[in-house]
PDB file of C-alpha atoms in Angstrom:
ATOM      1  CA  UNK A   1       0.000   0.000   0.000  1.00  0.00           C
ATOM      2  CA  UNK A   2       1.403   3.255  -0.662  1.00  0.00           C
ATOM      3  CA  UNK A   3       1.374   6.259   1.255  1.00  0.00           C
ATOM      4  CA  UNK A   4      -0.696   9.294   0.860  1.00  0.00           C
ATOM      5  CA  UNK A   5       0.858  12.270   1.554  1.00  0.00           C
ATOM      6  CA  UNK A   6      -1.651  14.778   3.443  1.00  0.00           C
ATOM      7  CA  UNK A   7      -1.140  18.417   5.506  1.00  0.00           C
ATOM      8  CA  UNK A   8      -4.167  19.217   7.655  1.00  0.00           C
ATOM      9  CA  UNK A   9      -4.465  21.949  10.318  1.00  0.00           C
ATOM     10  CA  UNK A  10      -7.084  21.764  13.460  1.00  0.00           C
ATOM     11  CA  UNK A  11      -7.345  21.899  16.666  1.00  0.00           C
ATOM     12  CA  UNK A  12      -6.103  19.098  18.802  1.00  0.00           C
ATOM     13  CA  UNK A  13      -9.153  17.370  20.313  1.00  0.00           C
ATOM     14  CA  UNK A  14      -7.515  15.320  22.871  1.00  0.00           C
ATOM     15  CA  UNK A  15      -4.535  15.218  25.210  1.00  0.00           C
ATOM     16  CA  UNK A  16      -1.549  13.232  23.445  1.00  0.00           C
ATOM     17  CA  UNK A  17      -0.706   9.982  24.826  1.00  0.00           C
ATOM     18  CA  UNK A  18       2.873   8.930  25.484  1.00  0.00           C
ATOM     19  CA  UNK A  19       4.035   5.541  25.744  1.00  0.00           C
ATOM     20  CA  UNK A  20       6.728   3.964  24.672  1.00  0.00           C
ATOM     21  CA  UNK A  21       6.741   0.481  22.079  1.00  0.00           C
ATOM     22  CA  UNK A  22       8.236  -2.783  22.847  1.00  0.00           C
ATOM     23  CA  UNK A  23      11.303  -1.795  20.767  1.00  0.00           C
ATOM     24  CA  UNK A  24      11.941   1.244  22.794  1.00  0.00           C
ATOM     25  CA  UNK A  25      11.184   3.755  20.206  1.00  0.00           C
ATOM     26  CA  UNK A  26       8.507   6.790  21.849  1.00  0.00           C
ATOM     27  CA  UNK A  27       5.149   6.885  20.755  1.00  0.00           C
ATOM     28  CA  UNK A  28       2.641   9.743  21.021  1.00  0.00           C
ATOM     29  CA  UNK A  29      -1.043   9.638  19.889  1.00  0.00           C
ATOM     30  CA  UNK A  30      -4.221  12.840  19.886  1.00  0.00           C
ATOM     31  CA  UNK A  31      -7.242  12.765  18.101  1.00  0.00           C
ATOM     32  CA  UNK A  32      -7.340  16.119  15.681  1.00  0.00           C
ATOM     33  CA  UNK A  33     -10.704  18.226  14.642  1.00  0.00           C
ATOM     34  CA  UNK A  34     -10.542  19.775  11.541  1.00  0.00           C
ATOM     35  CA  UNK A  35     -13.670  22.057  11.109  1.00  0.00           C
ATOM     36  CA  UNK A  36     -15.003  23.040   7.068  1.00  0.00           C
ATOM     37  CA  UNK A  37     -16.344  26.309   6.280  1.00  0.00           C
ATOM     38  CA  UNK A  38     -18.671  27.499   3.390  1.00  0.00           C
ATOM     39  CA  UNK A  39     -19.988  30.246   1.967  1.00  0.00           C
ATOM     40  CA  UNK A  40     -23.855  30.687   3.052  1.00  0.00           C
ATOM     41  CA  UNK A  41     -25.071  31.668  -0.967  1.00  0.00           C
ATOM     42  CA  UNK A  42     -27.795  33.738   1.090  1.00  0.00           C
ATOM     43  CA  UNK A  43     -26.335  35.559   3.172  1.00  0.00           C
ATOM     44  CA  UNK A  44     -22.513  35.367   1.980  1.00  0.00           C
ATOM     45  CA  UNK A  45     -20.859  34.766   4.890  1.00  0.00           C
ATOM     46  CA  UNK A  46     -19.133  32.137   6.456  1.00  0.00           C
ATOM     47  CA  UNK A  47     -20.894  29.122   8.148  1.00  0.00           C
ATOM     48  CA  UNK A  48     -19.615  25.957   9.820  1.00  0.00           C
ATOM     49  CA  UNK A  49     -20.334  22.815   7.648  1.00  0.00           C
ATOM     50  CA  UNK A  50     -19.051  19.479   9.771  1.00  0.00           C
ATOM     51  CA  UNK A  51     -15.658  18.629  11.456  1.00  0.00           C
ATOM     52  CA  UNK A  52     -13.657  15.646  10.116  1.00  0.00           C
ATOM     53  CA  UNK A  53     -11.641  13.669  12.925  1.00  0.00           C
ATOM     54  CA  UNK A  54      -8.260  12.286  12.617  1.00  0.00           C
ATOM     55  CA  UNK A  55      -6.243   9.949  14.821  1.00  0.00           C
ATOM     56  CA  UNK A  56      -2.269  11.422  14.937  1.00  0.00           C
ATOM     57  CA  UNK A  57       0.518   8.781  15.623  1.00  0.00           C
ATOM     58  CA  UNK A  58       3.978  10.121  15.781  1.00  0.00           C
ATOM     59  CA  UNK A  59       7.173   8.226  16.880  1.00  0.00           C
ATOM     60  CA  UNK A  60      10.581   9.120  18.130  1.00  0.00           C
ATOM     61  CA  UNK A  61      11.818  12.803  18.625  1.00  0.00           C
ATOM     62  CA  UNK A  62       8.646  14.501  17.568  1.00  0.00           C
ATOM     63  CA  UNK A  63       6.539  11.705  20.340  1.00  0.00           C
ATOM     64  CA  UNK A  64       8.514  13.283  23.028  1.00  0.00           C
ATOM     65  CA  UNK A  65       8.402  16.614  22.051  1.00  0.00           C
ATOM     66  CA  UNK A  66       5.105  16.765  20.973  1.00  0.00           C
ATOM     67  CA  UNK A  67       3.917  14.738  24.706  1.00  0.00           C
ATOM     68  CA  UNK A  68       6.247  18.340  26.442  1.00  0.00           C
ATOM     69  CA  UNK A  69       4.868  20.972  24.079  1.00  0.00           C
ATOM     70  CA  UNK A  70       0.822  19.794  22.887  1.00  0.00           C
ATOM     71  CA  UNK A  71      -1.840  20.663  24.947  1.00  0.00           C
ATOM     72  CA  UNK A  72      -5.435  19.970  24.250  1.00  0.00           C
ATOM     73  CA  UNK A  73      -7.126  23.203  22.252  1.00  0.00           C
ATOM     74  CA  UNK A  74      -4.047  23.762  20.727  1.00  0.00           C
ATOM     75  CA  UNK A  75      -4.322  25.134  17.138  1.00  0.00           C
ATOM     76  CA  UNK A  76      -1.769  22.653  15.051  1.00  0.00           C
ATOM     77  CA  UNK A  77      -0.286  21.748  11.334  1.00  0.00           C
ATOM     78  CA  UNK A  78       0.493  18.251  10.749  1.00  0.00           C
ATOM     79  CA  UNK A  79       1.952  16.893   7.987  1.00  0.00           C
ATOM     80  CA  UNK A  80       2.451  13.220   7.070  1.00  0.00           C
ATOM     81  CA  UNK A  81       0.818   9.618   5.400  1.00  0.00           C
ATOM     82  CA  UNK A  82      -3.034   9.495   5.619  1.00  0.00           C
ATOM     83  CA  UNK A  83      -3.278   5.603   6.909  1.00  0.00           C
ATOM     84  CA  UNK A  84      -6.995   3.791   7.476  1.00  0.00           C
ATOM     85  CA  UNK A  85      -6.884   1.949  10.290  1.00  0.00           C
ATOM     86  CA  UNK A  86      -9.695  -0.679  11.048  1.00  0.00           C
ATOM     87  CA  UNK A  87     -10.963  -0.929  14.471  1.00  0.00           C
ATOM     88  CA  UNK A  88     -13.406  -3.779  16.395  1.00  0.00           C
ATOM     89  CA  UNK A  89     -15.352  -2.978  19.354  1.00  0.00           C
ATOM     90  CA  UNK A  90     -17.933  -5.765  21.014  1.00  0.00           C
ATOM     91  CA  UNK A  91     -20.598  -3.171  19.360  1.00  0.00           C
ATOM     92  CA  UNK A  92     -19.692  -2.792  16.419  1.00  0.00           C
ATOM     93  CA  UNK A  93     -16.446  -1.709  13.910  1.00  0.00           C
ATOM     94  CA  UNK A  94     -15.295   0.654  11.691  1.00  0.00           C
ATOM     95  CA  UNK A  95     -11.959   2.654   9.795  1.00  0.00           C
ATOM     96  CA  UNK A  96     -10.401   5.257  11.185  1.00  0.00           C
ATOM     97  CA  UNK A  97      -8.630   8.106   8.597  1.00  0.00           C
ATOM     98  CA  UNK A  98      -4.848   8.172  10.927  1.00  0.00           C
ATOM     99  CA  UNK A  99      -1.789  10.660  10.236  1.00  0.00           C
ATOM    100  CA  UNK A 100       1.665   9.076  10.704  1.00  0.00           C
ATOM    101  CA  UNK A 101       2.552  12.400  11.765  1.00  0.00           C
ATOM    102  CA  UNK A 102       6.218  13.310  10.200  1.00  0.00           C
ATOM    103  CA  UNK A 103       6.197  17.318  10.987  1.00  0.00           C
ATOM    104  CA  UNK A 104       3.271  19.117  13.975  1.00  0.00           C
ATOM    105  CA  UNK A 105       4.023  22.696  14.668  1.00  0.00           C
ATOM    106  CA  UNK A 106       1.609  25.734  15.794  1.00  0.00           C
ATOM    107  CA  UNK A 107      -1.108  27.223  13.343  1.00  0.00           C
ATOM    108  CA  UNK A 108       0.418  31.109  13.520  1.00  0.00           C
ATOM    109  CA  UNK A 109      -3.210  32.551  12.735  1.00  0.00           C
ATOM    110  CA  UNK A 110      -4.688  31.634  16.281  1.00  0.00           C
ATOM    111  CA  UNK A 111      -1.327  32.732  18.113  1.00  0.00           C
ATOM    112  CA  UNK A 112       1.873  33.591  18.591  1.00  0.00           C
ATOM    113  CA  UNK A 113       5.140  30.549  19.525  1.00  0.00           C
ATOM    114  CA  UNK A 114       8.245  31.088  20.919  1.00  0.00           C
ATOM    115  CA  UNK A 115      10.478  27.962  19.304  1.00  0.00           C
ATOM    116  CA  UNK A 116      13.198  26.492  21.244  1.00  0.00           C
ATOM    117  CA  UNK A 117      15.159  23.639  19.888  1.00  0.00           C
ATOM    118  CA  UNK A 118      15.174  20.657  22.325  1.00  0.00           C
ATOM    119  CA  UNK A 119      18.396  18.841  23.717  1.00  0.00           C
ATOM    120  CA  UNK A 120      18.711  15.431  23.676  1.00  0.00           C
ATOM    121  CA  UNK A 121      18.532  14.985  27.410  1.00  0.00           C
ATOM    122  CA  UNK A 122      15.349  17.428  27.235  1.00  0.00           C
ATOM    123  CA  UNK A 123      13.641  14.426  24.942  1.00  0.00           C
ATOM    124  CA  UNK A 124      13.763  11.966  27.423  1.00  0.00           C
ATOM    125  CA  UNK A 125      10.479   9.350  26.928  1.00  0.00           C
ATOM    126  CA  UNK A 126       8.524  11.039  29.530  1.00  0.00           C
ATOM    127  CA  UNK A 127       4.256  10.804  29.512  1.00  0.00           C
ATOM    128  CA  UNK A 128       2.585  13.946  28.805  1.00  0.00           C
ATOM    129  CA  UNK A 129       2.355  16.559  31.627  1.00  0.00           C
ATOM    130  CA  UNK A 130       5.524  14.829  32.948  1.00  0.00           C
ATOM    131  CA  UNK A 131       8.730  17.240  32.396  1.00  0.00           C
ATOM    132  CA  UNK A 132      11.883  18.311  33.740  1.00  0.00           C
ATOM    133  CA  UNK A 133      11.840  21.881  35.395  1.00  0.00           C
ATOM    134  CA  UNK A 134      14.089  23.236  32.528  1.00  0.00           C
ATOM    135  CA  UNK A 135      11.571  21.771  30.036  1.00  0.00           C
ATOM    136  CA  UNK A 136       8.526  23.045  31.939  1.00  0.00           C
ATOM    137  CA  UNK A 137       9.893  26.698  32.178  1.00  0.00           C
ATOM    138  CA  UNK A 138      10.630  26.945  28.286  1.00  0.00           C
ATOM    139  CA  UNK A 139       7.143  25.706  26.980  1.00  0.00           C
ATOM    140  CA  UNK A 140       5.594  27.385  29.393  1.00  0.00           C
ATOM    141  CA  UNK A 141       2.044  28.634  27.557  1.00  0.00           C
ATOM    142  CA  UNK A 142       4.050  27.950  24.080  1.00  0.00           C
ATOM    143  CA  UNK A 143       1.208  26.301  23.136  1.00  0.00           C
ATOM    144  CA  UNK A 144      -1.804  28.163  24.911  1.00  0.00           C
ATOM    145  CA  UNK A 145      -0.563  32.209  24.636  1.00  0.00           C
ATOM    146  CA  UNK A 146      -3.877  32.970  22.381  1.00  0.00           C
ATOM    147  CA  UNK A 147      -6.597  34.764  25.064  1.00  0.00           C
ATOM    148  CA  UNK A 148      -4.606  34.448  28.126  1.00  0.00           C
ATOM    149  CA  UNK A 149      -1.733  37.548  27.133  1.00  0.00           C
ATOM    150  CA  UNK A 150      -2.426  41.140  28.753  1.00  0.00           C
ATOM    151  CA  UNK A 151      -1.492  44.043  27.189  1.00  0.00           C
ATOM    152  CA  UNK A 152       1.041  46.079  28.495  1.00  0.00           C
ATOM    153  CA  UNK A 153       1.149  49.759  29.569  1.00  0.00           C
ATOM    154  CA  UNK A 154       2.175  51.944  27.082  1.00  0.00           C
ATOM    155  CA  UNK A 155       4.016  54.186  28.681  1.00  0.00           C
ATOM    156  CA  UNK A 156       6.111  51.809  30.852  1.00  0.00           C
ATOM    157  CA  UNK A 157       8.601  50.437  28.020  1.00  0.00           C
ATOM    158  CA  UNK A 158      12.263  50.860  29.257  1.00  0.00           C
ATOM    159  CA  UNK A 159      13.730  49.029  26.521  1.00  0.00           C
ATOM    160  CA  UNK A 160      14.769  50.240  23.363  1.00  0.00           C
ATOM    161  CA  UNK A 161      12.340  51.347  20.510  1.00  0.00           C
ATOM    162  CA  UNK A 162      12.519  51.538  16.821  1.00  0.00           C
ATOM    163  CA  UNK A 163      11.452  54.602  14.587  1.00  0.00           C
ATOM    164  CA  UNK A 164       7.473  53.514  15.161  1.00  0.00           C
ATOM    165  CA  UNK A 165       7.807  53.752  18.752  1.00  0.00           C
ATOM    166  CA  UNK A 166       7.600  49.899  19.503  1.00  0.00           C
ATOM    167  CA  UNK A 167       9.565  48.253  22.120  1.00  0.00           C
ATOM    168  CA  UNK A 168      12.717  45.574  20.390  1.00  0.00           C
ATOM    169  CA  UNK A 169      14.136  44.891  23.234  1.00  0.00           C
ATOM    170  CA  UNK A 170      10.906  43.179  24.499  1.00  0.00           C
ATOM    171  CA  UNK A 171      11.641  39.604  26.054  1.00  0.00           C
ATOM    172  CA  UNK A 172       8.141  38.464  25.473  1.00  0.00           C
ATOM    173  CA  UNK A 173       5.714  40.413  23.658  1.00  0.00           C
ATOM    174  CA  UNK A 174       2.117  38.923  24.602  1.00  0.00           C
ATOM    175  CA  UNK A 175      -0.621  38.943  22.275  1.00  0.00           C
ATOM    176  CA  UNK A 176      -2.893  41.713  22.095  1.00  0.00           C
ATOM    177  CA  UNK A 177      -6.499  40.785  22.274  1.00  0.00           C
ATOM    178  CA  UNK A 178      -7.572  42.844  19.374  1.00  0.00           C
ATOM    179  CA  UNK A 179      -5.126  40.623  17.541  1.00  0.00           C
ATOM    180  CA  UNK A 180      -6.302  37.385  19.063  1.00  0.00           C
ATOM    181  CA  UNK A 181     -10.165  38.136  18.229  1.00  0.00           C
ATOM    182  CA  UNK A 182      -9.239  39.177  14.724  1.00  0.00           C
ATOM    183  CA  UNK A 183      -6.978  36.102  14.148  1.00  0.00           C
ATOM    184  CA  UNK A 184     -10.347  33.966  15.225  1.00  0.00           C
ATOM    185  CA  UNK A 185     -11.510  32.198  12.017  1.00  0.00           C
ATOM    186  CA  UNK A 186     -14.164  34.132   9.788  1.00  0.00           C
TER     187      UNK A 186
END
């Protein structure tokens, strides 16, 4: 069977599940809700039209980084091989559209990310929610900045400022909420 390359951006549904496989290798797993849009003919605007669910499997590096950094709500791209995978249940059965996940980042319309590249000893095979303190202090609200930043006072900026007046020497320039309403979708 070959593989079908697919990109899909939602919101992550579910909180990922670590584990790790008999061969050692790290495992993480979230279910993903990607909601469709259309065009009301009526009234021209923008109305919802369903959510498709997928299941997202990723192994290795990007398990254990994506168990440190996801959290549910989180607005995501993932890119990898659409798989079916058949399922039983004592009620009934069924297939199940899966990404082999091969790249996950942030959606950058819903909010802002500060990237930090991981060290090796920062990857460790831990669970979700389980993290060093180093780890815990750099992806601190990484994933979760959109609707919980404040805006700062304008006139207390001691750093420097460029031509227009806005602070570069900021260390962590929160999102305004102007900016986070406008960024929500239609």
């Amino acid at each position: 069977m070959s593989a079908i390359p697919i990109t899909v951006t939602g919101t992550i549904a579910t909180e990922p599940s670590a584990r790790t496989l008999p061969s050692g290798r790290a495992c993480a797993s979230f279910r993903l809700a990607v909601n469709h849009w259309r065009v009301d003919k009526n009234t021209g605007e923008f109305v919802p039209d369903g959510t498709s669910w997928f299941g997202v499997d990723c192994y290795g590096d990007l398990a254990s980084n994506s168990a440190m950094s996801l959290n549910t709500g989180a607005a995501v791209i993932v890119s990898g091989s659409l798989r079916n995978r058949e399922w039983t249940t004592e009620e009934r059965s069924g297939i199940s559209p899966t990404v082999v996940a091969e790249h996950i980042g942030p959606d950058l319309r819903y909010g802002t990310a500060h990237y930090k590249r991981a060290k090796a000893a920062d990857r460790s095979q831990s669970t979700a929610g389980e993290t060093t303190s180093e780890s815990s202090e750099s992806n601190d609200s990484v994933w979760n900045t959109l609707g919980t930043a404040e805006t700062p006072p304008e006139s207390e900026s001691d750093g420097d400022t460029d031509q227009a007046g806005i602070d570069t020497d900021a260390e962590d320039d929160p999102i305004a909420p102007e900016t986070a309403k406008a960024a929500a979708p239609f």
